[in-house]
Amino acid sequence: MRRRYTWHIFQSIEYSGEQAQIKLYNFLGYLMDNFTPASNERNLISHIFRENEVCRDAEWERHFCYRNIEVPEIYSGPHLTFPLTVEQAVGLVEAFRNKRQLHSRYVLQLLLETWKRMRMLPNINRISTCQSKEITICGDLHGQMEDLLLIFYKNGMPSLEKPYLFNGDFVDRGKDSIEILIILFAFLLVYPSDVYLNRGNHEDHIVNLRYGFTKEVLTKYKMHGKRILKLLQKIFSWLPLATVIDQRVLVLHGGISDVTDLGLLARLDRHNYVSALRPPKRRRIQASTGTSIDSDVDEEIWSQNKLFQRRTSLTFPKPIGTRDSFHNRSLQDFSNRIKLSVEDELDSQRRKQSIYNWSGTEKEVQARSPPQSSDSLNNDTLNDEWKQILDLLWSDPMTQDGCVPNEVRGGGCYWGPDVTEDFLNRHNLQLIIRSHECKQEGYEFCHNRKVLTLFSASNYYDVGSNRGAYVKLGPDLVPYVVQYQASSMTRELSVRQSVGRTERSALKVLREQLFAHKSDLIGAFKKLDRNSTGLVSVNEWASAVESVMHLGLPWRMLRSQLATVRTSDGMINYHDWFNEIAISGTNTDHIDQSLLETLYRHRSTLETIFRIVDTDNSGFISIEDFRQTWKLLSVYLKMEITDEAISDLAITIDSNQDGSIDIDEFMEAFRLTDKKSRLERGRSMFMGTANDLTKLDVDPNI
């Protein structure tokens, strides 16, 4: 039971973070579509929606250019020459094992070669086994180098005799994401027919803003980090979507839905979907000939002046309803922005099995626009494409039959055993291998053993929280699972010690969540405390907490560890209960308490907006941008935040009065507890410096 609720705490908080990121991105997209171009709010965020800006050969050459970057003589890291050799790829593994960093010149050169290779690959890789070969399949790694090194140690490095398939989510949350990418890309270049990569939902620059990869790259590569990120954006969009082994086993990152069609997935232009969270929006730019063309046109099409060979993109007409109605909506809810005729609306309601409904019509093309070519996709096809990719990257299996929206994550769907059975029969397959979900044993079969979830990042939530696993698949196509634990510490702990350690970490995170909802909880307690005594019974306490938190936890059982303040007759003083949580850092007594609670509750969202506003990636924003960020957050949360309250907050943080705010210092000043939990450290946007992380990792008390 303790293991189960500990797991539930971690997973609920992880998924709520993903949902919050999707809601925020859609809200920002709403602002982009509806605010006037000159508005301050629009100017602050417009740059993150320019994902297809860099599209011409000349531009790409400038971004990939590494020749003018000199490698100093004192550089002691690995040197690369191209084409890469096996020895160089192995050398990278050894260098990263010894904490050495690859020079930015070589990173850019490697990314250029990887981009060239990715463009040659199909949307769905098709590979085969033979009597002498087993394919090793790895799930999520999430920047955890120790897991990749352990897999290579136990199973051997990629080679002609040992092919590998890595199933997405290489980055975010862990501290070595860029190194893992470099290793995987290097082996892909050395063994192009024996190393395969699928895209995951974290191979997405919008997700990277929240979960640490963006900050990791900018910290490690201060001078050329922005260029590296831009190139990775493009490479991520070229990653294959799935792999089929021996025409019988499908490997993809998230899952399927009741409309998943491998035929359609094989045909679409995957590189148009730089972020799967928002359909690519057609923008019009002015060519030198005066002809208006789409800005997401391919590099070759532009350079060869094939102006009329275009790829139609899903457009976002103005939404129906007010801005307030969009605050709590998940990704799919925003699909209703498309204007429908009455007939279309009635028809869509009859056909609507779930929230996937994008039957809108495309805006009229201007009269001077060139005619669409014969291969232009119609609007329905575009809608289907986006749904297919979203489902592929974000979905999870469920035990019940059917297919329903994945409201927990905010994207994709939950699909049942009947959907699996129908899908396998339609495509003549026997097994689906997917990742995307952390499992305590590193793997889990479901749907009559026809779906296998594989997760390769051990100790994901905390040391001892879960094992990692990889699968070996031979010609008989029977999965052979290998489990492991990357930390030697966990191998020295008993089961009781391991559960206790993980439980303490989960409870710490839960206390932070409870404190962040202080106002709502006190309101719930007061409804039960009709005589205003400040006391509630254990039953009332548990009922009130669940009514606010909606986590489905055994609160009565957790009471002894969460609420130690009790009277002699067993009642709980709920005011004293909140005083148990100490807040470290800045003195916050003079700061508006509602503003303070908003900061605690929406810390990740606030920092994500800060990172977006910090367009030059300096780590600092001006006082005025600080104000605008809070204004943006107040619109998003539908709450009033006064200028005076924001000014007090700014003065508190700007201690040296230089007119700028250090984002890291600001977020650190408002930490609820003294030490970062493993879930927070590197599993969200608040990653420490390299030195901080090293100290934390070697300290057994943390």
Tab-separated table of C-alpha atoms in Angstrom, residues 7 11 15 137-140 167 169 249-256 395-398 409 414-415 420 431-457 466-471 479-483:
chain	number	residue	atom	x	y	z
A	7	TRP	CA	3.822	5.940	-6.756
A	11	GLN	CA	2.739	10.148	-11.060
A	15	TYR	CA	1.069	14.344	-15.190
A	137	ILE	CA	14.805	-1.889	-27.636
A	138	CYS	CA	15.177	0.873	-25.033
A	139	GLY	CA	12.437	3.068	-23.584
A	140	ASP	CA	12.579	6.558	-22.053
A	167	ASN	CA	11.982	4.666	-28.393
A	169	ASP	CA	12.111	10.765	-24.726
A	249	VAL	CA	5.794	-5.810	-34.021
A	250	LEU	CA	5.048	-2.079	-33.878
A	251	VAL	CA	7.292	0.113	-31.699
A	252	LEU	CA	6.140	3.674	-30.989
A	253	HIS	CA	6.493	6.084	-28.111
A	254	GLY	CA	3.007	6.772	-26.728
A	255	GLY	CA	0.291	4.660	-28.249
A	256	ILE	CA	-2.672	4.460	-30.590
A	395	SER	CA	-1.528	8.278	-25.516
A	396	ASP	CA	-1.682	5.661	-22.720
A	397	PRO	CA	-3.417	2.257	-22.505
A	398	MET	CA	-6.299	1.615	-20.090
A	409	ARG	CA	-1.940	14.434	-19.384
A	414	TYR	CA	-6.611	6.409	-23.318
A	415	TRP	CA	-7.250	3.329	-25.411
A	420	THR	CA	-5.654	-2.799	-29.522
A	431	LEU	CA	2.447	-6.846	-30.535
A	432	ILE	CA	2.774	-3.138	-29.688
A	433	ILE	CA	5.854	-2.021	-27.729
A	434	ARG	CA	5.543	1.488	-26.309
A	435	SER	CA	7.160	3.632	-23.601
A	436	HIS	CA	5.951	6.991	-22.224
A	437	GLU	CA	4.937	5.710	-18.755
A	438	CYS	CA	7.218	5.008	-15.813
A	439	LYS	CA	6.638	1.492	-14.430
A	440	GLN	CA	7.882	0.254	-11.066
A	441	GLU	CA	9.483	-2.837	-12.593
A	442	GLY	CA	10.666	-1.028	-15.718
A	443	TYR	CA	8.094	-2.782	-17.902
A	444	GLU	CA	4.483	-3.953	-17.889
A	445	PHE	CA	2.312	-6.080	-20.167
A	446	CYS	CA	-1.355	-5.249	-20.664
A	447	HIS	CA	-4.220	-5.927	-23.112
A	448	ASN	CA	-3.755	-9.706	-22.996
A	449	ARG	CA	0.023	-9.275	-23.320
A	450	LYS	CA	-0.399	-7.570	-26.669
A	451	VAL	CA	0.891	-4.215	-25.399
A	452	LEU	CA	4.259	-3.936	-23.649
A	453	THR	CA	5.253	-0.705	-21.880
A	454	LEU	CA	9.023	-0.276	-21.609
A	455	PHE	CA	10.752	2.363	-19.465
A	456	SER	CA	14.549	2.563	-19.278
A	457	ALA	CA	15.142	5.405	-16.785
A	466	ASN	CA	11.630	2.058	-9.988
A	467	ARG	CA	13.777	-0.254	-12.043
A	468	GLY	CA	14.706	0.380	-15.634
A	469	ALA	CA	14.367	-2.228	-18.378
A	470	TYR	CA	15.207	-2.959	-21.991
A	471	VAL	CA	13.938	-5.690	-24.313
A	479	PRO	CA	10.277	-10.204	-25.859
A	480	TYR	CA	13.101	-10.995	-23.436
A	481	VAL	CA	13.098	-8.320	-20.704
A	482	VAL	CA	16.263	-7.297	-18.846
A	483	GLN	CA	15.801	-5.233	-15.665
